[in-house]
Amino acid sequence: IVQAEEGMKLLQQHFSQHKRWVAHSLVLRGECRLEIARRSPDQRQAMVNAAAEDLNQAIHLHVTADGPDHPDLVGPLILLGMVKLESNTVDAKKMLADALRIAVQTCEDEDKWPPEAGIALRRYAEALEMEEDLGSAIPFAEKGLDVLEKAVGPEDALVAEALVQVGALRVRGGWPAEAQPHLQRALAICGGKLDMENQ
C-alpha cells in the first residue's frame, strides 16, 4: 500500500508538471496570436478569439495543477483581462483584480510589489476609463505608475507607458496642466532610449 501511495504521488506530480508545461505553452501561443491580431487587421477577431481560448485553457490548467492563487496565474489573467477589455469591462476588471491580488499576496510591503502588480493596476485603470469613470481610473493608473517605478526603475519603458497613461487621463479629464510633467518625463525616457539606440 505504501508503494502504491508513493507511486500515485509521483504520478500526480508528473501530471501537475505536465499541466504546467501545457499551460505555459498555451500562454505563449495566446501571446503570439494577440501579436498576429495586432499586426493583421483582417485576422484580428479570429486571432483574439483563439488567444482568449488559449488563455482560458491555460488558466484552467494552472488552477487544476496548483490551485486558484498560484503566481503562474498572474500573466494569463492579465492577458485575458486585456482581451476582455474590448467586449466586457466587468469580466476584465474581475480578472485584473484577481491578477493583482495573486501578484501581491506574498508581499506585505507595497514598495516591493512585482511589476505585474503595476501592469494589472494600469489595465484596471484602462477598464475604468472605458466605462467613462476617469475619477476612479486616475488613482489606479497613478498607483500602477508608482509600483512600476519601484519595481523596474524610473527610466524603464514600462514607466514611460504608465506616465503617458496618467498624462492622457489627466488631459481627458480636463487637467492638461497636471498632465504636462508626466508627458514630458515620458518623452525624456523615450528620448534617452532613442539616443542609446543610435550610439
XYZ file of C-alpha atoms in Angstrom:
199
model
C 0.000 0.000 0.000
C 2.832 2.392 0.856
C 4.474 1.785 -2.520
C 1.151 2.332 -4.314
C 0.625 5.619 -2.457
C 4.153 6.757 -3.334
C 3.553 5.768 -6.944
C 0.310 7.780 -7.005
C 2.088 10.832 -5.568
C 4.770 10.600 -8.249
C 2.116 10.235 -10.936
C 0.216 13.262 -9.607
C 3.427 15.302 -9.568
C 4.143 14.243 -13.149
C 0.627 15.199 -14.299
C 0.821 18.539 -12.460
C 4.156 19.315 -14.119
C 2.726 18.311 -17.489
C -0.247 20.649 -16.914
C 2.150 23.497 -16.099
C 4.131 22.924 -19.314
C 0.988 22.796 -21.423
C -0.351 25.911 -19.670
C 2.871 27.839 -20.335
C 2.764 26.733 -23.986
C -0.848 27.909 -24.280
C 0.058 31.313 -22.824
C 2.885 31.690 -25.330
C 0.610 30.687 -28.195
C -2.008 33.145 -26.920
C 0.592 35.926 -26.859
C 1.628 35.069 -30.424
C -1.987 35.126 -31.564
C -2.506 38.527 -29.930
C 0.546 39.830 -31.774
C -0.817 38.485 -35.070
C -4.149 40.151 -34.269
C -2.350 43.442 -33.675
C -0.442 43.262 -36.951
C -3.117 41.745 -39.219
C -6.450 43.580 -39.131
C -8.075 41.024 -41.450
C -7.290 38.213 -38.958
C -7.819 40.290 -35.847
C -11.089 38.916 -34.459
C -10.282 35.275 -35.199
C -6.862 35.599 -33.542
C -8.266 37.445 -30.497
C -10.896 34.719 -30.044
C -8.280 31.970 -30.411
C -5.980 33.746 -27.943
C -8.818 34.044 -25.425
C -9.468 30.308 -25.754
C -5.757 29.536 -25.204
C -5.606 31.776 -22.152
C -8.791 30.312 -20.637
C -7.358 26.816 -21.057
C -4.033 27.883 -19.530
C -5.790 29.379 -16.519
C -7.823 26.200 -16.052
C -4.682 24.037 -16.216
C -2.796 26.246 -13.751
C -5.713 26.146 -11.311
C -6.019 22.358 -11.517
C -2.247 21.901 -11.152
C -1.510 24.412 -8.410
C -4.727 25.962 -7.092
C -6.503 29.282 -7.671
C -3.878 31.513 -6.054
C -0.675 30.342 -7.739
C 1.634 33.105 -9.067
C 1.732 31.476 -12.524
C -1.870 32.650 -12.966
C -0.946 36.344 -12.923
C 0.322 36.598 -16.504
C -2.555 34.749 -18.186
C -5.121 36.626 -16.076
C -3.637 39.971 -17.137
C -3.560 38.938 -20.797
C -7.114 37.610 -20.731
C -8.238 40.733 -18.888
C -6.708 42.825 -21.673
C -8.553 40.746 -24.281
C -11.820 41.134 -22.366
C -11.397 44.921 -22.200
C -12.736 45.156 -25.725
C -16.002 43.372 -25.030
C -16.742 43.121 -21.328
C -15.135 45.510 -18.872
C -16.820 43.814 -15.898
C -15.128 40.477 -16.664
C -11.879 42.287 -17.465
C -11.877 44.107 -14.127
C -12.524 40.855 -12.245
C -9.603 39.113 -13.970
C -7.296 42.070 -13.435
C -8.306 42.351 -9.770
C -7.596 38.612 -9.339
C -4.204 39.041 -11.043
C -3.345 41.924 -8.713
C -4.475 40.013 -5.615
C -2.361 36.990 -6.561
C 0.660 39.115 -7.557
C 0.822 40.865 -4.186
C -0.396 38.074 -1.887
C 3.099 37.308 -0.595
C 4.314 40.940 -0.479
C 3.353 42.781 2.654
C 5.491 45.766 1.640
C 3.865 47.735 -1.200
C 7.297 49.089 -2.128
C 8.281 45.559 -3.180
C 5.278 44.687 -5.328
C 6.271 42.970 -8.593
C 5.909 44.733 -11.950
C 2.920 42.518 -12.762
C 1.012 44.321 -9.995
C 1.695 47.651 -11.701
C 0.588 46.258 -15.050
C -2.635 44.889 -13.541
C -3.349 48.276 -11.933
C -2.757 50.076 -15.238
C -5.055 47.727 -17.141
C -7.706 48.092 -14.420
C -7.480 51.866 -14.916
C -7.952 51.261 -18.635
C -11.186 49.349 -17.924
C -12.439 52.190 -15.731
C -11.577 54.695 -18.453
C -13.568 52.655 -20.967
C -16.511 52.890 -18.564
C -16.007 56.695 -18.544
C -15.043 56.627 -14.846
C -11.999 58.903 -15.074
C -12.205 59.876 -11.406
C -11.538 56.256 -10.419
C -9.201 55.460 -13.320
C -6.605 58.113 -12.460
C -5.736 56.783 -8.956
C -5.354 53.244 -10.325
C -3.112 54.490 -13.143
C -1.043 56.543 -10.676
C -0.663 53.558 -8.338
C 0.385 51.417 -11.308
C 2.989 54.041 -12.206
C 4.265 54.108 -8.619
C 4.541 50.314 -8.472
C 6.358 50.146 -11.813
C 8.829 52.884 -10.864
C 9.791 50.922 -7.756
C 9.788 47.516 -9.463
C 11.665 48.261 -12.711
C 13.273 51.657 -12.124
C 12.292 55.188 -13.150
C 13.817 55.034 -16.648
C 12.168 51.826 -17.903
C 9.888 51.750 -20.969
C 7.058 50.377 -18.790
C 7.310 53.522 -16.679
C 7.164 55.686 -19.807
C 3.967 53.900 -20.872
C 2.486 54.417 -17.407
C 3.420 58.111 -17.490
C 1.676 58.513 -20.845
C -1.418 56.793 -19.458
C -1.584 59.083 -16.419
C -0.952 62.140 -18.611
C -3.609 61.130 -21.133
C -6.157 60.502 -18.376
C -5.457 63.941 -16.931
C -5.837 65.594 -20.354
C -9.055 63.706 -20.963
C -10.297 64.692 -17.511
C -9.707 68.364 -18.244
C -6.444 68.856 -16.330
C -3.851 69.402 -19.068
C -1.513 71.369 -16.789
C -1.274 68.365 -14.443
C -0.625 66.087 -17.430
C 2.348 68.015 -18.759
C 5.024 66.823 -16.274
C 4.052 63.182 -16.826
C 4.150 63.510 -20.591
C 7.442 65.443 -20.548
C 9.032 62.805 -18.361
C 7.783 60.030 -20.670
C 9.323 61.853 -23.623
C 12.602 62.193 -21.747
C 12.654 58.445 -21.031
C 11.825 57.600 -24.650
C 14.332 60.156 -25.924
C 17.034 58.650 -23.748
C 16.223 55.206 -25.131
C 16.400 56.529 -28.686
C 19.738 58.210 -28.006
C 21.193 54.966 -26.652
C 19.917 53.018 -29.680
C 21.576 55.490 -32.069
C 25.004 55.090 -30.491
